[in-house]
Amino acid sequence: MSVTGITADGRGSSVSDTRYRELLSAVTSWVEGPGEEWAGRIEATGQVPDSLWKELREAGFLSLAAPVGLGGQGLSFVQWMGLMEVFSRSHASVRMIVHVVNGTWRAMNPHADEQQREKFVRPSVAGELIVAFTLTEPGNGTGADITSSVRRDGDTYYLTGRKHLITFGVRCDYWLLFARIEGSSGSDGTVALLVDRHAPGVVVENTSETLGVHGTDHASLTFTDTPVPVSHRLGAEGDGLAVALGGFLTPSRISVAMSCVGLAGRAQQLAVAYALERTTFGKPLASRQAIAFSLAENEADIAAARALTLQAAEDWQKGSGAAPALSSMAKLTAVDMLTRVTDKALQVHGGIGYWKSMPIERVYRDARAQRFEEGTNEIQKTVIARDLFRRASAGAAEAAAAADVPDPAAAPESLG
Protein backbone atom coordinates (compact mmCIF):
# COMPACT_ATOMS: atom_id res chain seq x y z
CA MET A 1 0.00 0.00 0.00
CA SER A 2 1.26 3.49 -0.72
CA VAL A 3 0.24 7.03 0.05
CA THR A 4 1.26 10.02 -2.09
CA GLY A 5 3.79 7.94 -3.98
CA ILE A 6 5.76 6.63 -1.00
CA THR A 7 5.40 3.56 1.13
CA ALA A 8 2.69 3.62 3.77
CA ASP A 9 5.33 3.47 6.52
CA GLY A 10 7.11 6.53 5.15
CA ARG A 11 10.37 4.80 4.19
CA GLY A 12 10.56 6.68 0.89
CA SER A 13 10.50 10.06 2.60
CA SER A 14 13.35 12.42 3.53
CA VAL A 15 14.22 16.11 3.85
CA SER A 16 17.25 18.02 2.58
CA ASP A 17 20.40 18.27 4.69
CA THR A 18 19.75 21.98 5.12
CA ARG A 19 16.23 21.40 6.41
CA TYR A 20 17.44 18.61 8.68
CA ARG A 21 20.09 20.85 10.24
CA GLU A 22 17.44 23.51 10.85
CA LEU A 23 15.22 20.99 12.63
CA LEU A 24 18.15 19.60 14.62
CA SER A 25 19.06 23.11 15.77
CA ALA A 26 15.45 23.87 16.73
CA VAL A 27 15.07 20.64 18.72
CA THR A 28 18.41 21.12 20.47
CA SER A 29 17.55 24.69 21.45
CA TRP A 30 14.18 23.61 22.81
CA VAL A 31 15.59 20.66 24.78
CA GLU A 32 18.35 22.77 26.35
CA GLY A 33 16.01 25.72 27.07
CA PRO A 34 12.25 25.22 27.55
CA GLY A 35 12.73 21.47 27.87
CA GLU A 36 14.83 21.89 31.00
CA GLU A 37 12.22 24.21 32.50
CA TRP A 38 9.50 21.67 31.77
CA ALA A 39 11.60 18.93 33.38
CA GLY A 40 11.67 20.85 36.64
CA ARG A 41 7.93 21.49 36.55
CA ILE A 42 7.09 17.86 35.80
CA GLU A 43 9.29 16.57 38.61
CA ALA A 44 7.81 19.09 41.05
CA THR A 45 4.19 18.32 40.21
CA GLY A 46 4.30 14.75 38.88
CA GLN A 47 2.10 15.92 36.00
CA VAL A 48 2.45 16.59 32.28
CA PRO A 49 -0.02 19.42 31.64
CA ASP A 50 -1.99 19.91 28.44
CA SER A 51 0.04 23.06 27.81
CA LEU A 52 3.18 20.96 27.23
CA TRP A 53 1.37 18.83 24.65
CA LYS A 54 0.18 22.06 23.01
CA GLU A 55 3.70 23.51 22.96
CA LEU A 56 5.16 20.36 21.38
CA ARG A 57 2.32 20.27 18.83
CA GLU A 58 2.67 23.93 17.85
CA ALA A 59 6.44 23.55 17.51
CA GLY A 60 5.81 20.75 14.99
CA PHE A 61 7.59 18.19 17.15
CA LEU A 62 4.72 15.68 17.08
CA SER A 63 4.65 15.40 13.29
CA LEU A 64 8.33 15.08 12.43
CA ALA A 65 8.55 11.45 11.33
CA ALA A 66 5.40 11.04 9.21
CA PRO A 67 5.39 11.66 5.44
CA VAL A 68 4.16 14.98 4.09
CA GLY A 69 1.10 13.28 2.59
CA LEU A 70 -0.12 12.52 6.11
CA GLY A 71 0.63 16.00 7.40
CA GLY A 72 4.10 15.20 8.71
CA GLN A 73 7.43 16.83 7.95
CA GLY A 74 8.78 13.92 5.93
CA LEU A 75 11.98 13.05 7.76
CA SER A 76 13.62 9.78 6.81
CA PHE A 77 13.80 7.25 9.62
CA VAL A 78 17.55 7.75 10.03
CA GLN A 79 17.02 11.51 10.19
CA TRP A 80 14.28 11.02 12.76
CA MET A 81 16.68 8.95 14.88
CA GLY A 82 19.08 11.90 14.96
CA LEU A 83 16.34 14.06 16.49
CA MET A 84 15.19 11.24 18.76
CA GLU A 85 18.65 11.15 20.31
CA VAL A 86 18.40 14.85 21.19
CA PHE A 87 14.83 14.65 22.50
CA SER A 88 15.92 11.81 24.79
CA ARG A 89 18.29 14.11 26.66
CA SER A 90 15.20 15.92 27.92
CA HIS A 91 12.73 14.74 30.55
CA ALA A 92 11.59 11.14 29.99
CA SER A 93 7.95 12.21 29.62
CA VAL A 94 8.90 14.60 26.82
CA ARG A 95 10.75 11.78 25.10
CA MET A 96 7.78 9.47 25.61
CA ILE A 97 5.34 11.91 24.01
CA VAL A 98 7.40 12.54 20.88
CA HIS A 99 8.32 8.87 20.57
CA VAL A 100 4.75 7.57 20.76
CA VAL A 101 3.04 10.24 18.64
CA ASN A 102 5.74 10.08 15.98
CA GLY A 103 5.42 6.30 15.83
CA THR A 104 1.82 5.17 16.34
CA TRP A 105 0.84 6.21 12.83
CA ARG A 106 3.22 3.54 11.49
CA ALA A 107 0.99 0.82 12.94
CA MET A 108 -2.23 2.37 11.68
CA ASN A 109 -1.49 3.75 8.24
CA PRO A 110 -0.53 0.58 6.28
CA HIS A 111 -3.85 -1.03 7.24
CA ALA A 112 -6.13 2.03 7.16
CA ASP A 113 -8.58 2.91 4.41
CA GLU A 114 -8.93 6.54 3.36
CA GLN A 115 -11.82 7.24 5.73
CA GLN A 116 -9.79 5.88 8.63
CA ARG A 117 -6.81 7.99 7.59
CA GLU A 118 -8.95 11.10 7.74
CA LYS A 119 -10.56 10.16 11.05
CA PHE A 120 -7.60 8.67 12.92
CA VAL A 121 -4.21 8.78 11.19
CA ARG A 122 -3.91 12.39 10.05
CA PRO A 123 -5.29 13.83 13.32
CA SER A 124 -2.85 11.60 15.22
CA VAL A 125 0.07 12.84 13.13
CA ALA A 126 -1.04 16.42 13.79
CA GLY A 127 -1.06 15.74 17.52
CA GLU A 128 -4.76 16.55 17.69
CA LEU A 129 -5.74 12.98 18.56
CA ILE A 130 -3.90 10.86 21.13
CA VAL A 131 -3.89 7.16 20.27
CA ALA A 132 -2.60 4.78 22.96
CA PHE A 133 -1.03 1.50 21.84
CA THR A 134 -2.95 -1.15 23.82
CA LEU A 135 -1.53 -4.66 23.58
CA THR A 136 -0.19 -5.87 26.94
CA GLU A 137 -2.41 -7.88 29.28
CA PRO A 138 -1.91 -8.62 33.00
CA GLY A 139 -2.19 -12.40 32.64
CA ASN A 140 -0.55 -12.89 29.25
CA GLY A 141 2.33 -11.79 27.07
CA THR A 142 2.14 -9.42 24.15
CA GLY A 143 1.65 -11.77 21.22
CA ALA A 144 -0.66 -14.53 20.04
CA ASP A 145 -1.51 -15.44 23.65
CA ILE A 146 -3.74 -12.37 24.17
CA THR A 147 -7.13 -13.30 25.56
CA SER A 148 -9.13 -10.06 25.32
CA SER A 149 -11.90 -11.02 22.91
CA VAL A 150 -14.65 -9.60 20.75
CA ARG A 151 -17.91 -11.03 19.49
CA ARG A 152 -19.55 -9.53 16.45
CA ASP A 153 -23.20 -8.57 16.19
CA GLY A 154 -23.94 -6.90 12.85
CA ASP A 155 -21.79 -3.80 12.45
CA THR A 156 -20.58 -3.82 16.04
CA TYR A 157 -17.97 -5.74 18.01
CA TYR A 158 -18.45 -6.22 21.75
CA LEU A 159 -15.12 -6.23 23.57
CA THR A 160 -14.37 -8.02 26.85
CA GLY A 161 -10.99 -8.32 28.53
CA ARG A 162 -8.22 -6.55 30.41
CA LYS A 163 -5.15 -4.55 29.45
CA HIS A 164 -2.46 -2.98 31.61
CA LEU A 165 0.73 -0.88 31.49
CA ILE A 166 -0.91 1.22 28.77
CA THR A 167 1.03 4.43 28.20
CA PHE A 168 -1.29 7.44 27.77
CA GLY A 169 -4.17 5.06 28.47
CA VAL A 170 -5.81 7.62 30.78
CA ARG A 171 -5.57 10.80 28.70
CA CYS A 172 -5.88 9.30 25.21
CA ASP A 173 -8.75 9.79 22.76
CA TYR A 174 -8.61 6.23 21.38
CA TRP A 175 -6.99 2.98 22.37
CA LEU A 176 -5.38 1.14 19.45
CA LEU A 177 -6.34 -2.19 20.96
CA PHE A 178 -5.58 -5.76 19.99
CA ALA A 179 -7.96 -8.61 20.75
CA ARG A 180 -9.15 -11.84 19.21
CA ILE A 181 -12.39 -13.09 17.76
CA GLU A 182 -14.23 -15.02 20.44
CA GLY A 183 -13.37 -18.73 20.24
CA SER A 184 -10.28 -18.29 18.06
CA SER A 185 -6.67 -19.15 18.90
CA GLY A 186 -3.26 -18.18 17.57
CA SER A 187 -2.66 -15.11 15.44
CA ASP A 188 -5.33 -15.89 12.81
CA GLY A 189 -8.19 -14.65 14.95
CA THR A 190 -6.66 -11.37 16.10
CA VAL A 191 -8.09 -7.93 15.29
CA ALA A 192 -6.86 -4.35 15.66
CA LEU A 193 -9.53 -1.92 16.84
CA LEU A 194 -9.65 1.80 17.56
CA VAL A 195 -11.71 1.97 20.74
CA ASP A 196 -13.18 5.27 21.88
CA ARG A 197 -11.77 6.32 25.25
CA HIS A 198 -15.29 7.20 26.42
CA ALA A 199 -17.06 4.08 25.16
CA PRO A 200 -19.44 2.43 27.65
CA GLY A 201 -18.43 -0.67 29.56
CA VAL A 202 -14.86 0.46 30.31
CA VAL A 203 -13.21 0.88 33.70
CA VAL A 204 -10.01 2.95 33.58
CA GLU A 205 -7.61 2.70 36.51
CA ASN A 206 -4.82 5.27 36.66
CA THR A 207 -1.59 3.41 37.49
CA SER A 208 0.87 6.26 36.95
CA GLU A 209 2.86 5.95 40.19
CA THR A 210 6.19 4.77 38.83
CA LEU A 211 9.87 4.84 39.84
CA GLY A 212 10.75 7.15 36.97
CA VAL A 213 9.24 8.74 33.87
CA HIS A 214 7.11 10.91 36.14
CA GLY A 215 4.18 12.67 34.52
CA THR A 216 3.52 10.07 31.83
CA ASP A 217 0.17 8.46 32.56
CA HIS A 218 -0.34 4.71 32.49
CA ALA A 219 -3.57 2.78 32.80
CA SER A 220 -5.09 -0.58 33.56
CA LEU A 221 -8.25 -1.15 31.55
CA THR A 222 -11.18 -3.50 31.99
CA PHE A 223 -13.72 -3.94 29.17
CA THR A 224 -17.12 -5.56 29.58
CA ASP A 225 -19.17 -5.84 26.37
CA THR A 226 -17.74 -2.51 25.20
CA PRO A 227 -19.22 -1.66 21.77
CA VAL A 228 -16.75 -0.91 18.98
CA PRO A 229 -17.93 -0.17 15.41
CA VAL A 230 -16.63 -2.66 12.85
CA SER A 231 -15.61 0.41 10.82
CA HIS A 232 -13.00 1.06 13.53
CA ARG A 233 -11.16 -2.16 12.68
CA LEU A 234 -7.80 -1.73 10.93
CA GLY A 235 -7.23 -4.35 8.27
CA ALA A 236 -9.15 -7.60 8.15
CA GLU A 237 -10.04 -10.08 10.84
CA GLY A 238 -6.83 -12.00 11.47
CA ASP A 239 -4.60 -8.96 10.85
CA GLY A 240 -4.40 -7.87 14.49
CA LEU A 241 -0.86 -8.99 15.23
CA ALA A 242 0.31 -7.82 11.81
CA VAL A 243 -0.89 -4.34 12.74
CA ALA A 244 0.68 -4.55 16.21
CA LEU A 245 4.02 -6.01 15.24
CA GLY A 246 4.53 -5.56 11.52
CA GLY A 247 5.05 -1.88 10.82
CA PHE A 248 5.39 -0.66 14.37
CA LEU A 249 7.51 -2.85 16.61
CA THR A 250 10.75 -2.93 14.64
CA PRO A 251 11.12 0.85 14.16
CA SER A 252 9.86 1.45 17.68
CA ARG A 253 12.54 -0.80 19.15
CA ILE A 254 15.16 1.09 17.16
CA SER A 255 13.72 4.35 18.44
CA VAL A 256 13.90 3.10 22.04
CA ALA A 257 17.51 2.07 21.44
CA MET A 258 18.30 5.58 20.23
CA SER A 259 16.51 7.06 23.23
CA CYS A 260 18.89 5.03 25.40
CA VAL A 261 21.80 6.58 23.50
CA GLY A 262 20.40 10.06 24.05
CA LEU A 263 19.75 9.58 27.76
CA ALA A 264 23.20 8.02 28.23
CA GLY A 265 24.64 11.06 26.48
CA ARG A 266 22.89 13.31 29.00
CA ALA A 267 24.22 11.24 31.93
CA GLN A 268 27.72 11.44 30.47
CA GLN A 269 27.40 15.20 29.97
CA LEU A 270 26.42 15.65 33.62
CA ALA A 271 29.20 13.38 34.85
CA VAL A 272 31.91 15.08 32.78
CA ALA A 273 30.80 18.53 33.94
CA TYR A 274 30.80 17.40 37.57
CA ALA A 275 34.24 15.76 37.22
CA LEU A 276 35.67 19.01 35.90
CA GLU A 277 34.16 21.24 38.59
CA ARG A 278 34.39 19.03 41.69
CA THR A 279 37.69 19.31 43.59
CA THR A 280 39.03 16.79 46.11
CA PHE A 281 42.39 17.10 47.85
CA GLY A 282 43.19 20.12 45.72
CA LYS A 283 42.58 18.47 42.35
CA PRO A 284 39.55 18.16 40.07
CA LEU A 285 37.96 14.72 39.88
CA ALA A 286 38.77 14.67 36.18
CA SER A 287 42.47 14.38 37.04
CA ARG A 288 41.86 11.09 38.87
CA GLN A 289 42.67 8.17 36.61
CA ALA A 290 39.85 6.03 37.98
CA ILE A 291 37.30 8.73 37.11
CA ALA A 292 38.85 9.52 33.74
CA PHE A 293 38.93 5.86 32.72
CA SER A 294 35.33 5.35 33.82
CA LEU A 295 34.18 8.27 31.67
CA ALA A 296 36.31 7.05 28.76
CA GLU A 297 34.56 3.69 28.96
CA ASN A 298 31.23 5.49 28.94
CA GLU A 299 32.14 7.44 25.81
CA ALA A 300 33.13 4.29 23.93
CA ASP A 301 30.02 2.47 25.15
CA ILE A 302 27.74 5.23 23.90
CA ALA A 303 29.46 5.45 20.51
CA ALA A 304 29.21 1.69 19.96
CA ALA A 305 25.49 1.60 20.81
CA ARG A 306 24.82 4.60 18.56
CA ALA A 307 26.59 2.93 15.63
CA LEU A 308 24.60 -0.31 15.97
CA THR A 309 21.33 1.60 16.35
CA LEU A 310 22.01 3.66 13.22
CA GLN A 311 22.84 0.45 11.33
CA ALA A 312 19.50 -1.00 12.39
CA ALA A 313 17.76 2.24 11.36
CA GLU A 314 19.42 2.20 7.93
CA ASP A 315 18.49 -1.44 7.40
CA TRP A 316 14.87 -0.82 8.34
CA GLN A 317 14.75 2.28 6.14
CA LYS A 318 15.86 0.33 3.08
CA GLY A 319 13.52 -2.58 3.85
CA SER A 320 16.19 -5.13 4.74
CA GLY A 321 15.06 -8.47 6.10
CA ALA A 322 17.81 -8.18 8.70
CA ALA A 323 16.13 -5.19 10.35
CA PRO A 324 13.91 -7.04 12.89
CA ALA A 325 16.83 -8.94 14.42
CA LEU A 326 19.05 -5.87 14.24
CA SER A 327 16.39 -3.84 16.04
CA SER A 328 16.48 -6.34 18.90
CA MET A 329 20.29 -6.32 18.91
CA ALA A 330 20.30 -2.53 19.04
CA LYS A 331 17.74 -2.39 21.84
CA LEU A 332 19.49 -5.10 23.86
CA THR A 333 22.88 -3.45 23.45
CA ALA A 334 21.62 0.07 24.12
CA VAL A 335 19.70 -0.69 27.31
CA ASP A 336 22.64 -2.60 28.77
CA MET A 337 24.90 0.30 27.79
CA LEU A 338 22.52 2.79 29.42
CA THR A 339 22.57 0.79 32.65
CA ARG A 340 26.38 0.86 32.77
CA VAL A 341 26.71 4.51 31.78
CA THR A 342 24.15 5.88 34.22
CA ASP A 343 25.58 3.78 37.05
CA LYS A 344 29.07 5.14 36.43
CA ALA A 345 27.75 8.68 35.96
CA LEU A 346 26.00 8.52 39.33
CA GLN A 347 29.14 7.08 40.92
CA VAL A 348 31.20 10.00 39.61
CA HIS A 349 28.88 12.32 41.52
CA GLY A 350 29.43 10.39 44.74
CA GLY A 351 26.82 10.57 47.48
CA ILE A 352 25.43 13.92 46.34
CA GLY A 353 24.23 12.29 43.12
CA TYR A 354 21.65 10.35 45.13
CA TRP A 355 19.83 13.56 46.08
CA LYS A 356 16.86 14.78 44.06
CA SER A 357 18.45 18.21 43.79
CA MET A 358 20.93 16.74 41.29
CA PRO A 359 19.83 16.15 37.67
CA ILE A 360 21.66 12.81 37.54
CA GLU A 361 19.23 11.38 40.11
CA ARG A 362 16.28 11.73 37.70
CA VAL A 363 18.31 10.42 34.76
CA TYR A 364 19.28 7.37 36.79
CA ARG A 365 15.63 6.59 37.65
CA ASP A 366 14.34 7.21 34.16
CA ALA A 367 16.94 4.93 32.62
CA ARG A 368 15.53 1.82 34.30
CA ALA A 369 12.24 2.06 32.40
CA GLN A 370 13.95 1.49 29.07
CA ARG A 371 14.64 -2.12 29.99
CA PHE A 372 10.92 -2.91 29.73
CA GLU A 373 9.83 -0.72 26.83
CA GLU A 374 9.11 -2.65 23.59
CA GLY A 375 10.12 -5.94 25.17
CA THR A 376 12.54 -7.03 27.88
CA ASN A 377 16.11 -8.11 27.21
CA GLU A 378 14.94 -11.70 27.37
CA ILE A 379 12.46 -11.06 24.54
CA GLN A 380 15.20 -9.41 22.46
CA LYS A 381 17.49 -12.39 22.98
CA THR A 382 14.71 -14.72 21.86
CA VAL A 383 14.23 -12.74 18.65
CA ILE A 384 17.97 -12.66 17.96
CA ALA A 385 18.47 -16.36 18.65
CA ARG A 386 15.51 -17.34 16.46
CA ASP A 387 16.97 -15.32 13.57
CA LEU A 388 20.44 -16.75 14.20
CA PHE A 389 19.25 -20.35 14.01
CA ARG A 390 16.99 -19.61 11.02
CA ARG A 391 19.93 -18.21 9.06
CA ALA A 392 22.18 -21.09 10.09
CA SER A 393 19.58 -23.65 8.99
CA ALA A 394 19.04 -21.85 5.70
CA GLY A 395 22.78 -21.78 5.10
CA ALA A 396 23.09 -25.51 5.77
CA ALA A 397 20.22 -26.22 3.40
CA GLU A 398 21.81 -24.12 0.65
CA ALA A 399 25.16 -25.83 1.13
CA ALA A 400 23.52 -29.24 1.00
CA ALA A 401 21.66 -28.33 -2.18
CA ALA A 402 24.85 -27.06 -3.80
CA ALA A 403 26.62 -30.30 -2.94
CA ASP A 404 23.61 -32.34 -4.10
CA VAL A 405 23.39 -34.18 -0.76
CA PRO A 406 20.36 -34.61 1.50
CA ASP A 407 19.51 -31.63 3.67
CA PRO A 408 20.46 -32.66 7.25
CA ALA A 409 17.69 -30.48 8.68
CA ALA A 410 15.15 -32.57 6.76
CA ALA A 411 16.54 -35.96 7.88
CA PRO A 412 14.52 -38.06 10.34
CA GLU A 413 15.65 -37.85 13.94
CA SER A 414 15.97 -41.65 14.28
CA LEU A 415 18.99 -43.32 12.71
CA GLY A 416 17.91 -46.82 13.17
XYZ file of C-alpha atoms in Angstrom, residues 91-286:
196
model
C 12.730 14.736 30.548
C 11.590 11.143 29.991
C 7.954 12.210 29.618
C 8.896 14.599 26.825
C 10.745 11.784 25.097
C 7.781 9.467 25.611
C 5.340 11.912 24.009
C 7.401 12.541 20.879
C 8.320 8.868 20.571
C 4.753 7.574 20.764
C 3.040 10.238 18.641
C 5.743 10.082 15.978
C 5.419 6.296 15.828
C 1.824 5.172 16.343
C 0.838 6.214 12.826
C 3.221 3.538 11.490
C 0.993 0.822 12.941
C -2.227 2.373 11.682
C -1.487 3.749 8.235
C -0.529 0.578 6.285
C -3.852 -1.026 7.236
C -6.135 2.028 7.164
C -8.583 2.915 4.413
C -8.931 6.543 3.361
C -11.816 7.238 5.729
C -9.790 5.877 8.625
C -6.815 7.986 7.588
C -8.952 11.099 7.740
C -10.560 10.162 11.050
C -7.598 8.675 12.918
C -4.212 8.777 11.185
C -3.905 12.393 10.045
C -5.294 13.833 13.324
C -2.854 11.600 15.217
C 0.073 12.841 13.127
C -1.042 16.420 13.791
C -1.061 15.744 17.524
C -4.761 16.550 17.692
C -5.739 12.975 18.562
C -3.898 10.861 21.128
C -3.885 7.158 20.271
C -2.604 4.781 22.958
C -1.025 1.495 21.845
C -2.952 -1.147 23.819
C -1.530 -4.656 23.579
C -0.190 -5.869 26.943
C -2.408 -7.883 29.279
C -1.911 -8.616 32.997
C -2.188 -12.402 32.637
C -0.549 -12.892 29.250
C 2.330 -11.789 27.073
C 2.142 -9.419 24.151
C 1.653 -11.771 21.220
C -0.665 -14.526 20.040
C -1.514 -15.437 23.654
C -3.735 -12.373 24.172
C -7.129 -13.301 25.562
C -9.132 -10.062 25.319
C -11.897 -11.019 22.914
C -14.651 -9.601 20.745
C -17.911 -11.032 19.489
C -19.554 -9.529 16.452
C -23.195 -8.571 16.186
C -23.941 -6.905 12.851
C -21.793 -3.800 12.452
C -20.579 -3.819 16.042
C -17.973 -5.742 18.007
C -18.452 -6.222 21.749
C -15.125 -6.228 23.570
C -14.370 -8.022 26.854
C -10.991 -8.318 28.533
C -8.225 -6.550 30.411
C -5.146 -4.552 29.446
C -2.462 -2.985 31.605
C 0.726 -0.882 31.492
C -0.910 1.217 28.766
C 1.030 4.428 28.200
C -1.293 7.439 27.774
C -4.171 5.061 28.471
C -5.808 7.625 30.778
C -5.569 10.801 28.700
C -5.883 9.295 25.208
C -8.754 9.791 22.756
C -8.606 6.228 21.383
C -6.995 2.978 22.369
C -5.382 1.140 19.451
C -6.337 -2.186 20.965
C -5.581 -5.759 19.993
C -7.958 -8.606 20.750
C -9.148 -11.842 19.209
C -12.392 -13.086 17.756
C -14.228 -15.020 20.443
C -13.369 -18.726 20.239
C -10.278 -18.287 18.056
C -6.672 -19.151 18.897
C -3.262 -18.181 17.573
C -2.665 -15.106 15.438
C -5.327 -15.889 12.808
C -8.194 -14.652 14.954
C -6.661 -11.368 16.096
C -8.094 -7.933 15.292
C -6.862 -4.351 15.657
C -9.533 -1.923 16.837
C -9.645 1.796 17.563
C -11.713 1.966 20.743
C -13.185 5.271 21.884
C -11.769 6.318 25.251
C -15.286 7.199 26.418
C -17.064 4.077 25.157
C -19.440 2.427 27.650
C -18.430 -0.667 29.557
C -14.865 0.457 30.311
C -13.214 0.881 33.702
C -10.008 2.948 33.578
C -7.611 2.704 36.508
C -4.818 5.271 36.657
C -1.593 3.412 37.487
C 0.866 6.258 36.951
C 2.859 5.954 40.187
C 6.193 4.767 38.829
C 9.867 4.839 39.838
C 10.746 7.153 36.970
C 9.241 8.742 33.868
C 7.113 10.909 36.144
C 4.180 12.667 34.521
C 3.516 10.067 31.834
C 0.167 8.465 32.565
C -0.343 4.714 32.491
C -3.571 2.779 32.795
C -5.086 -0.580 33.563
C -8.246 -1.150 31.547
C -11.182 -3.496 31.994
C -13.717 -3.945 29.169
C -17.124 -5.558 29.575
C -19.169 -5.835 26.374
C -17.744 -2.515 25.203
C -19.225 -1.656 21.775
C -16.749 -0.912 18.975
C -17.928 -0.170 15.413
C -16.628 -2.656 12.854
C -15.610 0.408 10.824
C -12.995 1.057 13.531
C -11.161 -2.163 12.681
C -7.799 -1.731 10.930
C -7.225 -4.353 8.271
C -9.145 -7.605 8.149
C -10.040 -10.084 10.842
C -6.829 -11.997 11.470
C -4.597 -8.962 10.852
C -4.397 -7.874 14.489
C -0.861 -8.985 15.228
C 0.312 -7.821 11.814
C -0.889 -4.338 12.744
C 0.677 -4.551 16.210
C 4.017 -6.008 15.240
C 4.527 -5.560 11.523
C 5.053 -1.882 10.823
C 5.388 -0.657 14.375
C 7.509 -2.850 16.614
C 10.753 -2.933 14.639
C 11.120 0.850 14.158
C 9.856 1.454 17.684
C 12.542 -0.803 19.147
C 15.156 1.087 17.162
C 13.720 4.348 18.445
C 13.900 3.097 22.040
C 17.511 2.074 21.435
C 18.302 5.580 20.231
C 16.506 7.060 23.229
C 18.894 5.035 25.400
C 21.800 6.576 23.499
C 20.404 10.062 24.050
C 19.752 9.575 27.762
C 23.197 8.021 28.230
C 24.644 11.060 26.482
C 22.889 13.310 29.004
C 24.224 11.237 31.925
C 27.724 11.439 30.469
C 27.400 15.196 29.971
C 26.423 15.647 33.616
C 29.203 13.376 34.855
C 31.907 15.085 32.781
C 30.803 18.532 33.942
C 30.798 17.404 37.569
C 34.236 15.759 37.224
C 35.674 19.013 35.900
C 34.163 21.240 38.587
C 34.392 19.034 41.688
C 37.692 19.308 43.586
C 39.031 16.795 46.114
C 42.386 17.103 47.847
C 43.191 20.123 45.723
C 42.585 18.474 42.351
C 39.545 18.156 40.066
C 37.960 14.720 39.880
C 38.774 14.668 36.179
